Amino acid sequence: MSAAIVGIGELTPVRYSEGKTTLSLIAESVIAALNDAGLEKEDIDGLLVGPQVGETPQHVPATVSEYLGIEPVMSNTVDLGGATGPGMVWRAAAAIQMGMCDTVVCVLANKNEKGEVLKSPNRNPIREFDVPFGASGANTSYALLKRLHMEQYGSTQEDFAKIAYRARENAQLNPKAIFHGKPNSVEDILQSPMIADPLHLLEIVMPVAGGAAVIVTSEKKATAAKHKPVFLKGAGEKITHRAVSQAPDSLPFDYSIPRALKQAKVNIEDMDLLSLYDCYTSVVATQLESAGLCAPGKFGDFVRDHSFAPDGEYPLNTHGGQLGFGQADLAGGMSHVVEAVLQLRGEAEGRQIPHATNALVTGNGATLSETTALILGGTP
Amino acid sequence: MTDFQNVSLPGPTITPISQPFWDSLKQGAFTLQRCNICEGWIFYPRAHCPHCFSQSLRWEEASGRGRLKTWSIVHRPGNPAWQKLAPYAVGVVELEEGPSILTHILSDTHQFDYLQKVKVNMITTGDQPLPFFEVYS
Ligand SMILES: [Zn+2]
């Protein structure tokens, strides 16, 4: 595919964003990405944004364009929950290949304020058929998915806890990570409060403020870029359901990850980095199985037997994952893209994977509902 | 057993499509949609059949029985109105008719088994009976 990522800009996560707006964090992220790319704002002719910018629920691309002061000839809102970041990357490449534009900025950001923030009421099926029964929010949904895995396959609490433990081990190598300097033991995770049994507090991402942007341009322009380009070699996407009660037996990662590998003509064992979306421990578990790294239900053995460190057998979420880095709402999903770019450029500093040339990047939204997988490579 | 009558909980946001489902609960019946073309059962209510895209549906009383596919004991509810009832159980029930439903699982012990048999036990909050479920043998 003839497109590459040539710029990245990621804000350092902070617990609360005093005095910021989502729009201002978007601008900060975009400018940082442009600086990294060595490009001017006039170079941007495409814009992809998330579904609801804090200040505006509708007409988000126009609001962001006006705020930034750009006039893109291609723009869109991408609404794939945690899969939005990776989902933006292939859409940018597709728009470029179509000839609609040359250089697309993909940006997500989130402000995080103290105290309760009013959310607009909605009338979707989840509000009607889940909330009145006591099920609200992602924690309950992912608790139900985790319990299902435990019952179907006999996976244990310790199996899941090890995923958060490994993520926060890797976070110790990343000074930007919210858990940097604050490692967890497996025991810490198992002793943390039960939020929705079987889900512990420390199996859940910490909400933070932050933002991230990446710039995608044509392969031709990428050769003249300041940094080593990172190429999009394959993509897979599938969306199946919204509410956990409507989840199919075969979850959509079973399609999107193998499809991305197939399009890139590579095998999972060719990946030097697994940059897997990890809003909860169980989300990594299911992806290890969907990717074919272990048999269905056997992720626990895989986690026990292999190292996920940058110098380990299967480097996985070397930036700490969102479990270690923090989740700036939808921007959390972009952190998996940014880390893959850093690793494939050879710029991951204290956590560089030796000779990294291929990475699997994934995103997940809603309740393992909206999934995107990308294969990124250091060569076209 | 928990007193659901004297707490203020968020009720369903009923739409014209789903109105018959909620109305039938007031008559004590657990009623689902069924497709006139493929005979598939449908939940939650829609204007079309998600199995075959037919738009010819009828309402039919269902067994109100199913099996508990997964569950969670909620300690920190996403909606603060539920906090005073925590910890409580919610679960996904695979109905005998086929579709799955997310529901509240009434239980004093919070001990469940995978695919345990459960049936409807109607609980009224506000003025709307809700199809909560409970274990039976
Ligand atoms: Zn039908």
Coordinates of C-alpha atoms and ligand atoms in Angstrom, one line a residue:
Chain A
M1 CA 0.0 0.0 0.0
S2 CA 1.3 3.4 -0.9
A3 CA 1.1 5.4 2.2
A4 CA 3.2 5.9 5.3
I5 CA 3.2 7.5 8.7
V6 CA 5.8 10.4 8.7
G7 CA 4.9 12.4 11.9
I8 CA 3.8 11.7 15.4
G9 CA 2.9 14.1 18.2
E10 CA 1.8 12.7 21.6
L11 CA 1.1 14.7 24.7
T12 CA 2.4 13.5 28.0
P13 CA -0.6 12.2 30.0
V14 CA -1.6 14.1 33.1
R15 CA -4.3 13.0 35.5
Y16 CA -6.3 16.2 35.2
S17 CA -6.2 18.8 32.4
E18 CA -6.7 22.1 34.2
G19 CA -7.4 25.0 31.9
K20 CA -7.4 22.9 28.7
T21 CA -10.2 22.1 26.3
T22 CA -10.4 19.1 24.0
L23 CA -9.9 21.4 21.0
S24 CA -6.8 22.9 22.5
L25 CA -5.3 19.5 23.2
I26 CA -6.1 18.6 19.6
A27 CA -4.2 21.6 18.4
E28 CA -1.3 20.8 20.6
S29 CA -1.2 17.2 19.3
V30 CA -1.4 18.3 15.6
I31 CA 1.3 20.9 16.0
A32 CA 3.6 18.4 17.7
A33 CA 3.0 15.9 14.9
L34 CA 3.7 18.5 12.2
N35 CA 7.0 19.5 13.9
D36 CA 8.0 15.9 14.1
A37 CA 7.3 15.5 10.4
G38 CA 9.0 18.7 9.5
L39 CA 5.8 19.8 7.7
E40 CA 3.8 23.1 7.6
K41 CA 0.1 23.4 8.3
E42 CA -0.5 24.1 4.6
D43 CA 0.8 20.6 3.9
I44 CA -2.3 19.1 5.6
D45 CA -5.1 18.5 3.3
G46 CA -6.9 15.7 5.1
L47 CA -8.4 15.5 8.6
L48 CA -9.8 12.6 10.6
V49 CA -11.3 13.3 14.0
G50 CA -13.1 11.3 16.7
P51 CA -16.9 11.3 17.1
Q52 CA -17.4 13.7 20.0
V53 CA -15.0 16.4 20.7
G54 CA -15.7 17.6 24.3
E55 CA -17.0 21.0 23.1
T56 CA -19.1 19.8 20.3
P57 CA -21.2 16.7 19.6
Q58 CA -21.8 17.4 15.9
H59 CA -20.0 18.8 12.9
V60 CA -16.7 17.9 14.5
P61 CA -14.4 18.0 11.4
A62 CA -15.6 21.6 10.6
T63 CA -15.2 22.7 14.2
V64 CA -11.7 21.3 14.4
S65 CA -10.7 22.7 10.9
E66 CA -11.9 26.1 11.8
Y67 CA -10.2 26.0 15.2
L68 CA -6.9 24.8 13.7
G69 CA -7.2 27.2 10.7
I70 CA -6.9 24.5 8.0
E71 CA -9.1 23.8 5.0
P72 CA -8.9 20.1 4.3
V73 CA -10.2 18.6 1.0
M74 CA -11.0 15.3 2.8
S75 CA -12.3 15.0 6.3
N76 CA -14.3 12.6 8.3
T77 CA -15.3 11.5 11.8
V78 CA -14.2 8.0 12.7
D79 CA -16.3 6.4 15.3
L80 CA -14.9 3.0 16.3
G81 CA -14.3 3.5 20.0
G82 CA -10.8 2.3 21.0
A83 CA -10.3 1.1 17.4
T84 CA -10.6 4.7 16.1
G85 CA -6.8 5.5 16.0
P86 CA -5.8 2.5 13.9
G87 CA -9.0 2.8 12.0
M88 CA -8.0 6.3 11.0
V89 CA -4.7 5.2 9.7
W90 CA -6.0 2.9 6.9
R91 CA -8.8 5.3 6.1
A92 CA -6.2 8.1 5.6
A93 CA -4.2 5.7 3.4
A94 CA -7.3 4.8 1.4
A95 CA -8.2 8.5 0.9
I96 CA -4.6 9.2 -0.3
Q97 CA -4.6 6.2 -2.6
M98 CA -8.0 7.4 -4.0
G99 CA -6.3 10.7 -4.8
M100 CA -8.6 12.8 -2.6
C101 CA -5.6 14.3 -0.7
D102 CA -1.9 13.9 0.0
T103 CA -1.4 14.3 3.7
V104 CA -3.9 13.5 6.4
V105 CA -3.7 14.4 10.1
C106 CA -5.5 11.9 12.3
V107 CA -6.1 13.3 15.8
L108 CA -7.7 12.3 19.0
A109 CA -7.6 14.1 22.4
N110 CA -9.4 14.1 25.7
K111 CA -9.7 16.5 28.5
N112 CA -10.1 15.0 32.0
E113 CA -11.7 17.2 34.6
K114 CA -12.2 16.8 38.3
G115 CA -15.7 16.1 39.5
E116 CA -18.8 14.9 37.7
V117 CA -19.2 16.0 34.1
L118 CA -22.8 15.9 32.8
K119 CA -23.3 13.5 29.9
S120 CA -26.1 14.0 27.4
P121 CA -29.0 11.5 27.8
N122 CA -29.5 9.0 25.0
R123 CA -32.1 6.6 24.0
N124 CA -30.1 3.8 22.4
P125 CA -30.8 0.1 23.1
I126 CA -28.2 -0.1 25.8
R127 CA -29.8 2.8 27.7
E128 CA -33.2 1.1 27.3
F129 CA -32.2 -2.6 27.9
D130 CA -29.1 -2.6 30.0
V131 CA -29.2 0.4 32.3
P132 CA -32.6 -0.4 34.0
F133 CA -31.2 -3.8 35.1
G134 CA -28.1 -2.3 36.8
A135 CA -25.6 -2.6 34.0
S136 CA -24.0 0.7 33.0
G137 CA -20.6 1.3 31.6
A138 CA -17.7 -0.7 30.2
N139 CA -16.6 -2.2 33.5
T140 CA -19.7 -4.4 33.8
S141 CA -19.6 -5.4 30.2
Y142 CA -15.9 -6.5 30.4
A143 CA -16.6 -8.2 33.6
L144 CA -19.2 -10.3 31.9
L145 CA -16.8 -11.1 29.0
K146 CA -14.1 -12.1 31.4
R147 CA -16.4 -14.3 33.4
L148 CA -17.5 -16.0 30.2
H149 CA -13.9 -16.8 29.3
M150 CA -13.2 -18.1 32.8
E151 CA -16.3 -20.4 32.7
Q152 CA -15.7 -21.6 29.1
Y153 CA -12.0 -22.3 29.4
G154 CA -11.1 -22.4 33.0
S155 CA -8.8 -19.4 32.8
T156 CA -7.8 -18.0 36.3
Q157 CA -7.7 -14.7 38.0
E158 CA -3.9 -15.0 38.1
D159 CA -3.7 -15.6 34.3
F160 CA -5.5 -12.2 33.8
A161 CA -3.6 -10.4 36.5
K162 CA -0.3 -11.3 34.8
I163 CA -1.3 -9.3 31.7
A164 CA -1.6 -6.1 33.8
Y165 CA 1.6 -7.0 35.7
R166 CA 3.6 -7.3 32.4
A167 CA 2.2 -4.1 31.0
R168 CA 3.2 -2.1 34.1
E169 CA 6.6 -3.8 34.0
N170 CA 7.1 -2.4 30.5
A171 CA 5.8 1.0 31.7
Q172 CA 8.9 1.2 34.0
L173 CA 10.9 1.7 30.8
N174 CA 8.7 4.6 29.6
P175 CA 9.1 7.9 31.5
K176 CA 5.8 9.2 29.9
A177 CA 3.7 6.3 31.3
I178 CA 1.4 7.2 34.1
F179 CA 2.6 4.0 36.0
H180 CA 6.3 4.9 35.5
G181 CA 7.9 4.5 38.8
K182 CA 4.8 2.7 40.2
P183 CA 5.1 -1.0 39.3
N184 CA 2.5 -3.5 40.4
S185 CA 3.0 -7.0 41.6
V186 CA 0.6 -9.8 40.6
E187 CA -0.5 -9.8 44.2
D188 CA -1.2 -6.0 44.1
I189 CA -3.5 -6.6 41.2
L190 CA -5.3 -9.5 42.8
Q191 CA -5.7 -7.6 46.1
S192 CA -7.0 -4.4 44.4
P193 CA -10.8 -3.7 45.0
M194 CA -13.3 -5.7 43.0
I195 CA -15.1 -3.2 40.7
A196 CA -17.4 -5.7 39.0
D197 CA -16.5 -9.3 40.0
P198 CA -14.4 -10.9 38.4
L199 CA -12.8 -7.6 37.4
H200 CA -10.3 -5.9 39.8
L201 CA -9.5 -2.2 39.8
L202 CA -5.9 -2.7 38.6
E203 CA -7.1 -4.7 35.6
I204 CA -8.7 -1.5 34.2
V205 CA -7.0 1.4 32.5
M206 CA -6.6 4.6 34.4
P207 CA -8.4 7.5 32.7
V208 CA -6.0 10.4 32.0
A209 CA -5.8 13.5 29.9
G210 CA -3.6 13.5 26.8
G211 CA -3.7 13.3 23.1
A212 CA -1.9 11.9 20.0
A213 CA -1.8 12.5 16.3
V214 CA -0.1 10.8 13.4
I215 CA 0.4 12.0 9.9
V216 CA 0.0 9.8 6.9
T217 CA 1.3 10.8 3.4
S218 CA 1.9 9.1 0.1
E219 CA 4.8 6.7 -0.3
K220 CA 6.3 9.1 -2.8
K221 CA 6.3 12.0 -0.4
A222 CA 7.4 9.7 2.5
T223 CA 10.8 9.1 0.8
A224 CA 11.6 12.8 1.3
A225 CA 10.4 12.8 4.9
K226 CA 12.6 13.9 7.8
H227 CA 12.2 10.5 9.6
K228 CA 12.4 7.0 8.4
P229 CA 8.9 6.3 7.1
V230 CA 6.7 3.6 8.6
F231 CA 4.6 1.8 6.0
L232 CA 1.1 0.4 6.3
K233 CA 1.3 -3.1 4.9
G234 CA -2.1 -4.6 5.8
A235 CA -5.3 -3.8 7.6
G236 CA -8.3 -5.7 8.8
E237 CA -11.5 -4.5 10.4
K238 CA -14.7 -5.9 11.6
I239 CA -17.6 -4.6 13.7
T240 CA -20.3 -6.9 15.0
H241 CA -22.3 -5.7 18.0
R242 CA -22.6 -2.9 20.5
A243 CA -24.1 -4.4 23.7
V244 CA -22.3 -7.3 25.4
S245 CA -25.5 -9.3 25.5
Q246 CA -25.5 -9.3 21.7
A247 CA -21.9 -10.4 21.2
P248 CA -21.4 -13.3 18.8
D249 CA -19.6 -16.5 19.8
S250 CA -16.8 -15.7 17.4
L251 CA -15.6 -12.2 18.3
P252 CA -14.6 -9.8 15.5
F253 CA -10.8 -9.9 16.3
D254 CA -11.0 -13.5 15.0
Y255 CA -11.4 -11.9 11.6
S256 CA -9.6 -8.6 11.7
I257 CA -6.2 -9.8 13.0
P258 CA -5.8 -12.7 10.6
R259 CA -7.1 -10.6 7.7
A260 CA -4.5 -7.9 8.4
L261 CA -1.7 -10.5 8.4
K262 CA -3.0 -12.0 5.2
Q263 CA -3.2 -8.7 3.4
A264 CA 0.4 -8.0 4.4
K265 CA 1.4 -11.5 3.5
V266 CA 3.1 -12.1 6.8
N267 CA 2.7 -14.5 9.7
I268 CA 2.1 -13.6 13.4
E269 CA 5.5 -15.0 14.2
D270 CA 7.1 -12.4 11.9
M271 CA 5.9 -9.6 14.2
D272 CA 8.7 -7.9 16.2
L273 CA 6.1 -5.9 18.2
L274 CA 2.6 -6.8 19.3
S275 CA 0.9 -3.4 20.1
L276 CA -2.4 -4.7 21.3
Y277 CA -5.2 -2.6 22.6
D278 CA -5.6 -3.2 26.3
C279 CA -8.4 -1.3 28.0
Y280 CA -8.8 -4.4 30.3
T281 CA -6.6 -7.5 30.8
S282 CA -9.1 -9.8 29.1
V283 CA -8.9 -7.8 25.9
V284 CA -5.2 -8.8 25.5
A285 CA -6.1 -12.4 26.4
T286 CA -8.7 -12.7 23.6
Q287 CA -6.4 -11.1 21.0
L288 CA -3.5 -13.5 21.8
E289 CA -6.0 -16.3 21.0
S290 CA -7.5 -14.5 17.9
A291 CA -4.0 -13.9 16.5
G292 CA -3.3 -17.6 16.7
L293 CA -0.4 -17.2 19.2
C294 CA -2.1 -19.8 21.3
A295 CA -5.2 -22.1 21.2
P296 CA -8.6 -20.7 22.2
G297 CA -8.7 -20.5 26.0
K298 CA -4.9 -21.0 26.4
F299 CA -3.7 -17.4 26.8
G300 CA -2.8 -18.2 30.4
D301 CA -0.1 -20.7 29.4
F302 CA 1.2 -18.2 26.8
V303 CA 1.5 -15.4 29.2
R304 CA 3.2 -17.7 31.8
D305 CA 5.7 -19.1 29.3
H306 CA 6.8 -16.0 27.4
S307 CA 8.3 -12.6 28.1
F308 CA 6.7 -9.4 26.8
A309 CA 9.7 -7.1 27.4
P310 CA 11.4 -5.3 24.6
D311 CA 14.2 -7.8 24.7
G312 CA 11.8 -10.8 25.3
E313 CA 10.4 -13.4 23.0
Y314 CA 7.2 -11.5 22.2
P315 CA 7.6 -7.8 22.9
L316 CA 4.1 -6.7 23.7
N317 CA 2.9 -3.2 24.5
T318 CA 6.5 -2.0 25.1
H319 CA 5.2 1.5 26.0
G320 CA 3.3 0.0 28.9
G321 CA 0.1 -0.5 27.0
Q322 CA -2.8 1.6 28.1
L323 CA -2.8 -0.4 31.3
G324 CA 0.6 1.2 32.1
F325 CA 0.6 4.3 30.0
G326 CA -2.9 5.6 30.9
Q327 CA -6.0 6.0 28.7
A328 CA -6.7 9.5 27.4
D329 CA -10.0 8.3 26.2
L330 CA -9.9 7.6 22.4
A331 CA -6.3 8.8 22.2
G332 CA -5.3 5.8 24.3
G333 CA -5.9 3.6 21.2
M334 CA -3.5 5.8 19.2
S335 CA -0.7 5.2 21.8
H336 CA -0.4 1.7 20.2
V337 CA 0.2 3.2 16.8
V338 CA 2.7 5.8 18.2
E339 CA 4.7 3.1 20.0
A340 CA 4.9 1.0 16.8
V341 CA 6.2 3.9 14.8
L342 CA 8.8 4.7 17.5
Q343 CA 9.9 1.0 17.6
L344 CA 10.1 0.7 13.7
R345 CA 12.0 3.9 13.5
G346 CA 14.4 2.7 16.1
E347 CA 13.7 5.6 18.3
A348 CA 12.2 3.9 21.3
E349 CA 15.2 4.9 23.4
G350 CA 15.4 2.9 26.7
R351 CA 12.9 0.3 25.4
Q352 CA 14.0 -0.3 21.8
I353 CA 13.3 -3.8 20.3
P354 CA 16.5 -4.9 18.5
H355 CA 16.0 -4.9 14.7
A356 CA 12.3 -4.2 14.8
T357 CA 10.8 -4.3 11.3
N358 CA 7.2 -5.5 11.7
A359 CA 4.5 -4.6 14.1
L360 CA 0.9 -5.7 14.7
V361 CA -1.2 -2.8 16.0
T362 CA -4.8 -3.3 17.1
G363 CA -7.8 -1.2 18.3
N364 CA -11.0 -2.2 20.0
G365 CA -14.2 -0.3 20.7
A366 CA -17.4 -0.8 22.8
T367 CA -17.5 -4.4 24.1
L368 CA -15.0 -6.2 21.9
S369 CA -17.3 -5.0 19.1
E370 CA -15.4 -2.6 16.9
T371 CA -12.0 -4.0 15.9
T372 CA -9.2 -2.9 13.7
A373 CA -5.8 -4.5 13.1
L374 CA -2.8 -2.9 11.2
I375 CA 0.5 -4.4 10.0
L376 CA 3.1 -1.6 10.1
G377 CA 6.6 -2.1 8.6
G378 CA 9.9 -0.4 8.4
T379 CA 10.1 -1.2 4.7
P380 CA 7.5 -0.8 1.9
Chain B
M1 CA -34.6 -9.8 49.3
T2 CA -33.7 -6.3 48.1
D3 CA -36.5 -3.6 48.3
F4 CA -36.5 -2.3 44.8
Q5 CA -39.8 -0.3 45.4
N6 CA -38.2 2.4 47.6
V7 CA -35.2 3.3 45.5
S8 CA -35.2 5.6 42.5
L9 CA -33.6 3.8 39.6
P10 CA -33.3 4.9 35.9
G11 CA -36.2 3.2 34.1
P12 CA -36.2 2.2 30.4
T13 CA -36.2 4.8 27.7
I14 CA -39.2 3.3 25.8
T15 CA -39.5 3.9 22.1
P16 CA -42.6 3.3 19.8
I17 CA -40.9 0.1 18.6
S18 CA -40.3 -1.3 22.1
Q19 CA -43.6 -0.1 23.7
P20 CA -45.4 -3.5 23.3
F21 CA -42.6 -5.3 25.1
W22 CA -42.9 -3.0 28.2
D23 CA -46.7 -2.9 28.0
S24 CA -47.0 -6.7 28.0
L25 CA -44.8 -6.9 31.2
K26 CA -47.5 -4.8 32.9
Q27 CA -49.9 -7.6 32.0
G28 CA -47.4 -10.1 33.6
A29 CA -46.3 -11.5 30.2
F30 CA -42.8 -11.8 28.9
T31 CA -43.4 -11.2 25.2
L32 CA -40.9 -11.1 22.4
Q33 CA -41.0 -10.4 18.7
R34 CA -41.0 -13.3 16.2
C35 CA -40.5 -13.2 12.5
N36 CA -43.4 -14.2 10.2
I37 CA -41.0 -15.3 7.5
C38 CA -38.1 -17.2 9.1
E39 CA -39.8 -17.8 12.5
G40 CA -36.7 -16.5 14.3
W41 CA -37.1 -14.9 17.7
I42 CA -35.9 -11.3 18.2
F43 CA -34.5 -9.4 21.1
Y44 CA -34.3 -6.4 21.6
P45 CA -37.3 -5.1 19.7
R46 CA -36.8 -3.8 16.2
A47 CA -38.7 -2.8 13.1
H48 CA -37.2 -5.6 11.1
C49 CA -35.9 -9.1 11.5
P50 CA -32.1 -9.1 12.0
H51 CA -32.0 -12.7 10.9
C52 CA -33.6 -12.3 7.4
F53 CA -34.4 -8.6 7.0
S54 CA -38.1 -9.3 6.8
Q55 CA -40.3 -6.5 8.1
S56 CA -43.2 -8.8 9.0
L57 CA -43.1 -9.5 12.7
R58 CA -45.5 -10.5 15.4
W59 CA -45.4 -10.4 19.2
E60 CA -45.5 -13.8 21.0
E61 CA -45.3 -14.8 24.6
A62 CA -42.0 -16.5 25.4
S63 CA -41.2 -19.1 28.0
G64 CA -39.4 -16.6 30.3
R65 CA -36.8 -19.3 30.8
G66 CA -33.1 -19.6 29.8
R67 CA -29.6 -20.3 30.9
L68 CA -27.1 -18.1 32.6
K69 CA -24.3 -17.6 30.1
T70 CA -22.2 -15.1 32.2
W71 CA -22.6 -12.9 35.2
S72 CA -20.9 -10.2 37.2
I73 CA -21.3 -9.1 40.8
V74 CA -21.3 -5.3 40.6
H75 CA -19.6 -3.5 43.4
R76 CA -19.1 -0.1 41.8
P77 CA -22.1 0.5 39.5
G78 CA -21.5 2.7 36.4
N79 CA -24.8 4.5 37.3
P80 CA -24.7 6.0 40.8
A81 CA -28.4 5.4 41.4
W82 CA -27.5 1.7 41.8
Q83 CA -24.8 2.2 44.4
K84 CA -27.0 1.7 47.5
L85 CA -28.0 -1.7 46.2
A86 CA -24.5 -2.9 45.5
P87 CA -23.2 -5.5 45.5
Y88 CA -25.7 -7.0 43.2
A89 CA -25.7 -9.4 40.2
V90 CA -26.3 -8.9 36.6
G91 CA -26.0 -11.5 33.9
V92 CA -26.5 -12.4 30.3
V93 CA -29.3 -15.0 29.9
E94 CA -29.6 -17.1 26.7
L95 CA -33.3 -17.5 26.4
E96 CA -34.8 -20.9 25.4
E97 CA -36.1 -19.2 22.3
G98 CA -32.5 -18.2 21.2
P99 CA -31.9 -14.5 21.8
S100 CA -29.8 -13.3 24.7
I101 CA -30.8 -10.6 27.2
L102 CA -28.9 -8.7 29.7
T103 CA -30.7 -8.7 33.0
H104 CA -30.6 -8.4 36.8
I105 CA -30.1 -11.7 38.5
L106 CA -31.9 -11.9 41.9
S107 CA -29.8 -13.9 44.4
D108 CA -29.0 -13.8 48.1
T109 CA -25.8 -15.8 47.7
H110 CA -24.3 -14.5 44.4
Q111 CA -23.1 -18.0 43.7
F112 CA -23.8 -19.2 40.2
D113 CA -22.9 -22.0 37.8
Y114 CA -22.2 -21.6 34.1
L115 CA -25.4 -22.3 32.1
Q116 CA -27.5 -22.6 35.2
K117 CA -31.2 -22.5 34.6
V118 CA -32.9 -19.2 35.3
K119 CA -36.4 -17.8 34.8
V120 CA -38.2 -14.5 34.8
N121 CA -39.2 -12.9 38.2
M122 CA -40.9 -9.7 37.4
I123 CA -39.8 -6.8 39.7
T124 CA -41.4 -3.4 39.6
T125 CA -39.4 -0.2 39.9
G126 CA -41.3 3.0 39.6
D127 CA -44.4 1.9 37.7
Q128 CA -42.7 -0.4 35.2
P129 CA -42.3 -4.2 35.9
L130 CA -38.9 -5.3 34.7
P131 CA -38.0 -8.9 33.6
F132 CA -35.4 -9.7 36.3
F133 CA -34.3 -13.4 36.4
E134 CA -33.6 -15.9 39.2
V135 CA -32.2 -19.4 39.5
Y136 CA -34.6 -22.3 39.5
S137 CA -34.1 -26.1 39.5
Ligands
ZN1 ZN -36.8 -13.4 9.8

